[in-house]
């Protein structure tokens, strides 16, 4: 950034209605979609809920100022444009994480989603259309969501593999019986599963919890038998 740009930036910061929030000194920007989708789990909405809207808008404003300065159009963008564009981004893409939005600005700087043109009204009046930024972000979102989906598929496959490995470790048959006895302090050579003599039990009590349930079942079966006889 040259002296002229620094002077403009300082003046703009002094005039700004919302303080500009900068990244931490040790922060490293994402370098790929995979990096952007995994670097942070903090969404713009959660930042707004925890720190307030001014703090979130201030951080996005800082990213926009950096972008416009890089493109060489910062001195022709009004404070109102930056302010409203930052607020619009915070609302429209509230489900993005902070690293996903940060990488969006990186890709726009690289020209991945088109060139941001300066719109000349006359010789002394040049500006940039904020809608171009939104259009670029919309294109970026398609690639970003595709990366999210790819990572979700990988996580599901990894979970399925993990569960299959856990199931494979479980003993079956005789070995499974030995493991069960060992866990319950039983002797697999002598322990037997207790059998149930149904002759000693009232079948109706086993099948039905109450007398009312038994009567309803009898009526149901009676109606079915009557229908069979009528056919």
PDB file of C-alpha atoms in Angstrom:
ATOM      1  CA  UNK A   1       0.000   0.000   0.000  1.00  0.00           C
ATOM      2  CA  UNK A   2       1.534   3.367  -1.051  1.00  0.00           C
ATOM      3  CA  UNK A   3       1.416   6.635   0.909  1.00  0.00           C
ATOM      4  CA  UNK A   4      -1.623   7.905  -0.975  1.00  0.00           C
ATOM      5  CA  UNK A   5      -3.600   4.733  -0.264  1.00  0.00           C
ATOM      6  CA  UNK A   6      -2.585   4.828   3.409  1.00  0.00           C
ATOM      7  CA  UNK A   7      -3.762   8.439   3.665  1.00  0.00           C
ATOM      8  CA  UNK A   8      -7.098   7.547   2.072  1.00  0.00           C
ATOM      9  CA  UNK A   9      -7.478   4.516   4.335  1.00  0.00           C
ATOM     10  CA  UNK A  10      -6.761   6.530   7.491  1.00  0.00           C
ATOM     11  CA  UNK A  11      -9.190   9.232   6.435  1.00  0.00           C
ATOM     12  CA  UNK A  12     -11.866   6.668   5.591  1.00  0.00           C
ATOM     13  CA  UNK A  13     -11.413   4.932   8.940  1.00  0.00           C
ATOM     14  CA  UNK A  14     -11.846   8.238  10.749  1.00  0.00           C
ATOM     15  CA  UNK A  15     -15.030   8.979   8.792  1.00  0.00           C
ATOM     16  CA  UNK A  16     -16.391   5.444   9.164  1.00  0.00           C
ATOM     17  CA  UNK A  17     -19.619   5.024  11.104  1.00  0.00           C
ATOM     18  CA  UNK A  18     -18.616   1.470  12.057  1.00  0.00           C
ATOM     19  CA  UNK A  19     -15.112   0.720  13.416  1.00  0.00           C
ATOM     20  CA  UNK A  20     -13.023  -1.543  11.199  1.00  0.00           C
ATOM     21  CA  UNK A  21     -12.134  -4.871  12.839  1.00  0.00           C
ATOM     22  CA  UNK A  22      -8.834  -6.414  11.721  1.00  0.00           C
ATOM     23  CA  UNK A  23      -7.682 -10.029  11.847  1.00  0.00           C
ATOM     24  CA  UNK A  24      -5.400 -11.214  14.622  1.00  0.00           C
ATOM     25  CA  UNK A  25      -1.669 -10.797  13.861  1.00  0.00           C
ATOM     26  CA  UNK A  26      -1.081 -14.569  13.655  1.00  0.00           C
ATOM     27  CA  UNK A  27      -4.106 -15.231  11.415  1.00  0.00           C
ATOM     28  CA  UNK A  28      -3.356 -17.111   8.167  1.00  0.00           C
ATOM     29  CA  UNK A  29      -5.875 -16.799   5.351  1.00  0.00           C
ATOM     30  CA  UNK A  30      -7.300 -19.949   3.692  1.00  0.00           C
ATOM     31  CA  UNK A  31      -5.526 -21.108   0.554  1.00  0.00           C
ATOM     32  CA  UNK A  32      -8.120 -23.514  -0.889  1.00  0.00           C
ATOM     33  CA  UNK A  33     -11.794 -24.439  -0.707  1.00  0.00           C
ATOM     34  CA  UNK A  34     -10.913 -27.437   1.458  1.00  0.00           C
ATOM     35  CA  UNK A  35      -8.981 -25.174   3.805  1.00  0.00           C
ATOM     36  CA  UNK A  36     -11.781 -22.599   3.895  1.00  0.00           C
ATOM     37  CA  UNK A  37     -14.458 -25.183   4.746  1.00  0.00           C
ATOM     38  CA  UNK A  38     -12.469 -26.716   7.598  1.00  0.00           C
ATOM     39  CA  UNK A  39     -10.461 -23.820   9.025  1.00  0.00           C
ATOM     40  CA  UNK A  40     -13.341 -22.431  11.090  1.00  0.00           C
ATOM     41  CA  UNK A  41     -16.769 -23.573  12.265  1.00  0.00           C
ATOM     42  CA  UNK A  42     -17.850 -20.095  13.379  1.00  0.00           C
ATOM     43  CA  UNK A  43     -20.622 -18.728  11.167  1.00  0.00           C
ATOM     44  CA  UNK A  44     -21.334 -15.063  10.531  1.00  0.00           C
ATOM     45  CA  UNK A  45     -24.599 -15.484  12.416  1.00  0.00           C
ATOM     46  CA  UNK A  46     -22.837 -16.845  15.498  1.00  0.00           C
ATOM     47  CA  UNK A  47     -20.389 -13.910  15.419  1.00  0.00           C
ATOM     48  CA  UNK A  48     -23.331 -11.551  15.271  1.00  0.00           C
ATOM     49  CA  UNK A  49     -25.046 -13.279  18.201  1.00  0.00           C
ATOM     50  CA  UNK A  50     -21.892 -13.335  20.336  1.00  0.00           C
ATOM     51  CA  UNK A  51     -20.241 -10.009  19.505  1.00  0.00           C
ATOM     52  CA  UNK A  52     -22.999  -7.915  17.975  1.00  0.00           C
ATOM     53  CA  UNK A  53     -23.751  -6.695  14.457  1.00  0.00           C
ATOM     54  CA  UNK A  54     -21.360  -3.681  14.511  1.00  0.00           C
ATOM     55  CA  UNK A  55     -18.414  -5.972  15.216  1.00  0.00           C
ATOM     56  CA  UNK A  56     -19.344  -8.329  12.366  1.00  0.00           C
ATOM     57  CA  UNK A  57     -19.987  -5.520   9.877  1.00  0.00           C
ATOM     58  CA  UNK A  58     -16.726  -3.887  10.924  1.00  0.00           C
ATOM     59  CA  UNK A  59     -14.781  -7.059  10.135  1.00  0.00           C
ATOM     60  CA  UNK A  60     -16.433  -7.442   6.711  1.00  0.00           C
ATOM     61  CA  UNK A  61     -15.780  -3.749   6.008  1.00  0.00           C
ATOM     62  CA  UNK A  62     -12.103  -4.342   6.638  1.00  0.00           C
ATOM     63  CA  UNK A  63     -12.127  -7.161   4.072  1.00  0.00           C
ATOM     64  CA  UNK A  64     -13.933  -4.984   1.524  1.00  0.00           C
ATOM     65  CA  UNK A  65     -11.524  -2.088   2.026  1.00  0.00           C
ATOM     66  CA  UNK A  66      -8.613  -4.481   1.506  1.00  0.00           C
ATOM     67  CA  UNK A  67     -10.262  -5.809  -1.658  1.00  0.00           C
ATOM     68  CA  UNK A  68     -11.033  -2.374  -3.105  1.00  0.00           C
ATOM     69  CA  UNK A  69      -7.535  -1.149  -2.282  1.00  0.00           C
ATOM     70  CA  UNK A  70      -6.040  -4.187  -4.035  1.00  0.00           C
ATOM     71  CA  UNK A  71      -8.199  -3.486  -7.099  1.00  0.00           C
ATOM     72  CA  UNK A  72      -7.184   0.170  -7.113  1.00  0.00           C
ATOM     73  CA  UNK A  73     -10.722   1.502  -6.682  1.00  0.00           C
ATOM     74  CA  UNK A  74     -10.815   2.241  -2.959  1.00  0.00           C
ATOM     75  CA  UNK A  75     -10.640   6.009  -3.446  1.00  0.00           C
ATOM     76  CA  UNK A  76     -13.720   5.996  -5.700  1.00  0.00           C
ATOM     77  CA  UNK A  77     -15.939   3.829  -3.475  1.00  0.00           C
ATOM     78  CA  UNK A  78     -18.096   5.795  -1.075  1.00  0.00           C
ATOM     79  CA  UNK A  79     -18.380   5.088   2.636  1.00  0.00           C
ATOM     80  CA  UNK A  80     -22.095   4.447   2.139  1.00  0.00           C
ATOM     81  CA  UNK A  81     -21.381   1.786  -0.504  1.00  0.00           C
ATOM     82  CA  UNK A  82     -18.906  -0.038   1.718  1.00  0.00           C
ATOM     83  CA  UNK A  83     -21.203   0.188   4.735  1.00  0.00           C
ATOM     84  CA  UNK A  84     -24.301  -1.087   2.935  1.00  0.00           C
ATOM     85  CA  UNK A  85     -22.419  -3.789   1.038  1.00  0.00           C
ATOM     86  CA  UNK A  86     -20.881  -5.116   4.263  1.00  0.00           C
ATOM     87  CA  UNK A  87     -24.291  -5.204   5.961  1.00  0.00           C
ATOM     88  CA  UNK A  88     -25.814  -6.950   2.934  1.00  0.00           C
ATOM     89  CA  UNK A  89     -23.102  -9.619   2.918  1.00  0.00           C
ATOM     90  CA  UNK A  90     -23.571 -10.262   6.650  1.00  0.00           C
ATOM     91  CA  UNK A  91     -27.303 -10.807   6.152  1.00  0.00           C
ATOM     92  CA  UNK A  92     -27.265 -12.732   2.860  1.00  0.00           C
ATOM     93  CA  UNK A  93     -24.458 -15.149   3.709  1.00  0.00           C
ATOM     94  CA  UNK A  94     -25.070 -15.517   7.455  1.00  0.00           C
ATOM     95  CA  UNK A  95     -24.638 -19.318   7.238  1.00  0.00           C
ATOM     96  CA  UNK A  96     -21.101 -19.054   5.858  1.00  0.00           C
ATOM     97  CA  UNK A  97     -18.184 -19.456   8.225  1.00  0.00           C
ATOM     98  CA  UNK A  98     -15.708 -16.632   8.663  1.00  0.00           C
ATOM     99  CA  UNK A  99     -12.999 -18.566   6.808  1.00  0.00           C
ATOM    100  CA  UNK A 100     -15.364 -19.309   3.907  1.00  0.00           C
ATOM    101  CA  UNK A 101     -16.137 -15.620   3.486  1.00  0.00           C
ATOM    102  CA  UNK A 102     -12.483 -14.677   3.845  1.00  0.00           C
ATOM    103  CA  UNK A 103     -11.509 -17.108   1.091  1.00  0.00           C
ATOM    104  CA  UNK A 104     -14.243 -15.643  -1.102  1.00  0.00           C
ATOM    105  CA  UNK A 105     -12.411 -12.313  -1.038  1.00  0.00           C
ATOM    106  CA  UNK A 106      -9.149 -14.124  -1.825  1.00  0.00           C
ATOM    107  CA  UNK A 107     -10.669 -15.735  -4.934  1.00  0.00           C
ATOM    108  CA  UNK A 108     -12.166 -12.420  -6.061  1.00  0.00           C
ATOM    109  CA  UNK A 109      -8.731 -10.806  -5.740  1.00  0.00           C
ATOM    110  CA  UNK A 110      -7.364 -13.604  -7.925  1.00  0.00           C
ATOM    111  CA  UNK A 111     -10.002 -12.876 -10.576  1.00  0.00           C
ATOM    112  CA  UNK A 112     -11.500 -16.363 -10.346  1.00  0.00           C
ATOM    113  CA  UNK A 113     -15.049 -15.043 -10.657  1.00  0.00           C
ATOM    114  CA  UNK A 114     -14.601 -12.339 -13.224  1.00  0.00           C
ATOM    115  CA  UNK A 115     -13.176  -8.852 -13.401  1.00  0.00           C
ATOM    116  CA  UNK A 116     -14.687  -5.998 -11.433  1.00  0.00           C
ATOM    117  CA  UNK A 117     -15.018  -3.152 -13.894  1.00  0.00           C
ATOM    118  CA  UNK A 118     -14.951   0.532 -13.122  1.00  0.00           C
ATOM    119  CA  UNK A 119     -18.082   2.252 -14.431  1.00  0.00           C
ATOM    120  CA  UNK A 120     -17.254   5.615 -15.988  1.00  0.00           C
ATOM    121  CA  UNK A 121     -20.054   8.173 -15.978  1.00  0.00           C
ATOM    122  CA  UNK A 122     -17.870  10.962 -17.312  1.00  0.00           C
ATOM    123  CA  UNK A 123     -14.248  12.038 -17.246  1.00  0.00           C
ATOM    124  CA  UNK A 124     -14.416  13.142 -13.621  1.00  0.00           C
ATOM    125  CA  UNK A 125     -16.766  10.542 -12.122  1.00  0.00           C
ATOM    126  CA  UNK A 126     -15.824   6.866 -11.919  1.00  0.00           C
ATOM    127  CA  UNK A 127     -17.282   4.233  -9.589  1.00  0.00           C
ATOM    128  CA  UNK A 128     -17.655   0.481  -9.115  1.00  0.00           C
ATOM    129  CA  UNK A 129     -20.954  -1.389  -8.957  1.00  0.00           C
ATOM    130  CA  UNK A 130     -21.347  -3.280  -5.626  1.00  0.00           C
ATOM    131  CA  UNK A 131     -23.663  -5.707  -7.416  1.00  0.00           C
ATOM    132  CA  UNK A 132     -20.587  -7.131  -9.135  1.00  0.00           C
ATOM    133  CA  UNK A 133     -19.303  -8.210  -5.711  1.00  0.00           C
ATOM    134  CA  UNK A 134     -22.597  -9.968  -4.899  1.00  0.00           C
ATOM    135  CA  UNK A 135     -22.590 -11.741  -8.270  1.00  0.00           C
ATOM    136  CA  UNK A 136     -19.034 -12.945  -7.667  1.00  0.00           C
ATOM    137  CA  UNK A 137     -19.979 -14.182  -4.180  1.00  0.00           C
ATOM    138  CA  UNK A 138     -22.965 -16.070  -5.604  1.00  0.00           C
ATOM    139  CA  UNK A 139     -20.685 -17.871  -8.074  1.00  0.00           C
ATOM    140  CA  UNK A 140     -18.205 -18.595  -5.306  1.00  0.00           C
ATOM    141  CA  UNK A 141     -20.989 -20.069  -3.176  1.00  0.00           C
ATOM    142  CA  UNK A 142     -21.697 -22.793  -5.742  1.00  0.00           C
ATOM    143  CA  UNK A 143     -18.110 -24.043  -5.578  1.00  0.00           C
ATOM    144  CA  UNK A 144     -17.979 -23.660  -1.811  1.00  0.00           C
ATOM    145  CA  UNK A 145     -21.171 -25.688  -1.257  1.00  0.00           C
ATOM    146  CA  UNK A 146     -19.857 -28.371  -3.610  1.00  0.00           C
ATOM    147  CA  UNK A 147     -16.748 -28.647  -1.423  1.00  0.00           C
ATOM    148  CA  UNK A 148     -18.925 -28.850   1.693  1.00  0.00           C
ATOM    149  CA  UNK A 149     -20.864 -31.715   0.116  1.00  0.00           C
ATOM    150  CA  UNK A 150     -17.661 -33.534  -0.818  1.00  0.00           C
ATOM    151  CA  UNK A 151     -16.360 -33.264   2.739  1.00  0.00           C
ATOM    152  CA  UNK A 152     -19.698 -34.451   4.160  1.00  0.00           C
ATOM    153  CA  UNK A 153     -19.550 -37.525   1.906  1.00  0.00           C
ATOM    154  CA  UNK A 154     -16.016 -38.260   3.086  1.00  0.00           C
ATOM    155  CA  UNK A 155     -17.070 -37.982   6.728  1.00  0.00           C
ATOM    156  CA  UNK A 156     -20.013 -40.344   6.167  1.00  0.00           C
ATOM    157  CA  UNK A 157     -17.794 -42.904   4.446  1.00  0.00           C
ATOM    158  CA  UNK A 158     -15.235 -42.650   7.240  1.00  0.00           C
ATOM    159  CA  UNK A 159     -17.972 -43.177   9.836  1.00  0.00           C
ATOM    160  CA  UNK A 160     -19.308 -46.210   7.964  1.00  0.00           C
ATOM    161  CA  UNK A 161     -15.802 -47.693   7.810  1.00  0.00           C
ATOM    162  CA  UNK A 162     -15.328 -47.054  11.529  1.00  0.00           C
ATOM    163  CA  UNK A 163     -18.627 -48.738  12.424  1.00  0.00           C
ATOM    164  CA  UNK A 164     -17.832 -51.699  10.180  1.00  0.00           C
ATOM    165  CA  UNK A 165     -14.460 -52.081  11.886  1.00  0.00           C
ATOM    166  CA  UNK A 166     -16.123 -51.986  15.314  1.00  0.00           C
ATOM    167  CA  UNK A 167     -18.635 -54.633  14.267  1.00  0.00           C
ATOM    168  CA  UNK A 168     -15.831 -56.816  12.913  1.00  0.00           C
ATOM    169  CA  UNK A 169     -14.162 -56.761  16.322  1.00  0.00           C
ATOM    170  CA  UNK A 170     -17.240 -58.228  18.012  1.00  0.00           C
ATOM    171  CA  UNK A 171     -17.078 -61.974  18.654  1.00  0.00           C
ATOM    172  CA  UNK A 172     -19.868 -64.205  17.328  1.00  0.00           C
ATOM    173  CA  UNK A 173     -21.016 -67.746  18.063  1.00  0.00           C
ATOM    174  CA  UNK A 174     -19.033 -69.627  20.695  1.00  0.00           C
ATOM    175  CA  UNK A 175     -16.467 -66.852  20.992  1.00  0.00           C
ATOM    176  CA  UNK A 176     -19.241 -64.327  21.497  1.00  0.00           C
ATOM    177  CA  UNK A 177     -20.712 -66.511  24.256  1.00  0.00           C
ATOM    178  CA  UNK A 178     -17.336 -66.643  25.996  1.00  0.00           C
ATOM    179  CA  UNK A 179     -16.983 -62.858  25.816  1.00  0.00           C
ATOM    180  CA  UNK A 180     -20.499 -62.413  27.254  1.00  0.00           C
ATOM    181  CA  UNK A 181     -19.746 -64.754  30.176  1.00  0.00           C
ATOM    182  CA  UNK A 182     -16.410 -63.085  30.840  1.00  0.00           C
ATOM    183  CA  UNK A 183     -18.006 -59.617  31.007  1.00  0.00           C
ATOM    184  CA  UNK A 184     -20.693 -60.861  33.390  1.00  0.00           C
ATOM    185  CA  UNK A 185     -18.442 -62.993  35.627  1.00  0.00           C
ATOM    186  CA  UNK A 186     -19.898 -66.307  34.434  1.00  0.00           C
ATOM    187  CA  UNK A 187     -18.303 -69.647  33.633  1.00  0.00           C
ATOM    188  CA  UNK A 188     -19.000 -70.410  29.952  1.00  0.00           C
ATOM    189  CA  UNK A 189     -18.476 -74.137  30.604  1.00  0.00           C
ATOM    190  CA  UNK A 190     -21.256 -74.408  33.201  1.00  0.00           C
ATOM    191  CA  UNK A 191     -23.514 -71.397  32.718  1.00  0.00           C
ATOM    192  CA  UNK A 192     -26.770 -72.012  30.882  1.00  0.00           C
ATOM    193  CA  UNK A 193     -29.472 -69.659  29.692  1.00  0.00           C
ATOM    194  CA  UNK A 194     -32.528 -70.169  31.849  1.00  0.00           C
ATOM    195  CA  UNK A 195     -35.400 -71.756  29.953  1.00  0.00           C
ATOM    196  CA  UNK A 196     -39.022 -70.746  30.413  1.00  0.00           C
ATOM    197  CA  UNK A 197     -41.735 -73.383  30.939  1.00  0.00           C
ATOM    198  CA  UNK A 198     -44.763 -71.819  29.241  1.00  0.00           C
ATOM    199  CA  UNK A 199     -47.036 -74.450  30.797  1.00  0.00           C
ATOM    200  CA  UNK A 200     -46.518 -72.685  34.094  1.00  0.00           C
ATOM    201  CA  UNK A 201     -47.675 -69.340  32.702  1.00  0.00           C
ATOM    202  CA  UNK A 202     -51.041 -67.932  31.683  1.00  0.00           C
ATOM    203  CA  UNK A 203     -50.665 -67.285  27.962  1.00  0.00           C
ATOM    204  CA  UNK A 204     -53.170 -64.442  28.126  1.00  0.00           C
ATOM    205  CA  UNK A 205     -51.070 -62.694  30.773  1.00  0.00           C
ATOM    206  CA  UNK A 206     -47.990 -63.085  28.613  1.00  0.00           C
ATOM    207  CA  UNK A 207     -49.652 -61.748  25.475  1.00  0.00           C
ATOM    208  CA  UNK A 208     -51.837 -59.033  26.976  1.00  0.00           C
ATOM    209  CA  UNK A 209     -51.082 -56.571  29.716  1.00  0.00           C
ATOM    210  CA  UNK A 210     -54.725 -56.081  30.735  1.00  0.00           C
ATOM    211  CA  UNK A 211     -58.029 -57.925  30.534  1.00  0.00           C
ATOM    212  CA  UNK A 212     -59.353 -55.189  28.272  1.00  0.00           C
ATOM    213  CA  UNK A 213     -56.588 -55.841  25.731  1.00  0.00           C
ATOM    214  CA  UNK A 214     -57.443 -59.558  25.749  1.00  0.00           C
ATOM    215  CA  UNK A 215     -61.155 -58.918  25.105  1.00  0.00           C
ATOM    216  CA  UNK A 216     -60.388 -56.500  22.265  1.00  0.00           C
ATOM    217  CA  UNK A 217     -58.134 -59.100  20.650  1.00  0.00           C
ATOM    218  CA  UNK A 218     -60.835 -61.781  20.917  1.00  0.00           C
ATOM    219  CA  UNK A 219     -63.379 -59.507  19.221  1.00  0.00           C
ATOM    220  CA  UNK A 220     -60.900 -58.734  16.452  1.00  0.00           C
ATOM    221  CA  UNK A 221     -60.165 -62.400  15.727  1.00  0.00           C
ATOM    222  CA  UNK A 222     -63.892 -63.238  15.950  1.00  0.00           C
ATOM    223  CA  UNK A 223     -64.709 -60.641  13.282  1.00  0.00           C
ATOM    224  CA  UNK A 224     -61.964 -61.998  11.033  1.00  0.00           C
ATOM    225  CA  UNK A 225     -63.305 -65.559  11.383  1.00  0.00           C
ATOM    226  CA  UNK A 226     -66.849 -64.400  10.546  1.00  0.00           C
ATOM    227  CA  UNK A 227     -65.619 -62.698   7.361  1.00  0.00           C
ATOM    228  CA  UNK A 228     -63.860 -65.885   6.265  1.00  0.00           C
ATOM    229  CA  UNK A 229     -67.051 -67.920   6.778  1.00  0.00           C
ATOM    230  CA  UNK A 230     -69.117 -65.464   4.725  1.00  0.00           C
ATOM    231  CA  UNK A 231     -66.792 -65.714   1.724  1.00  0.00           C
TER     232      UNK A 231
END
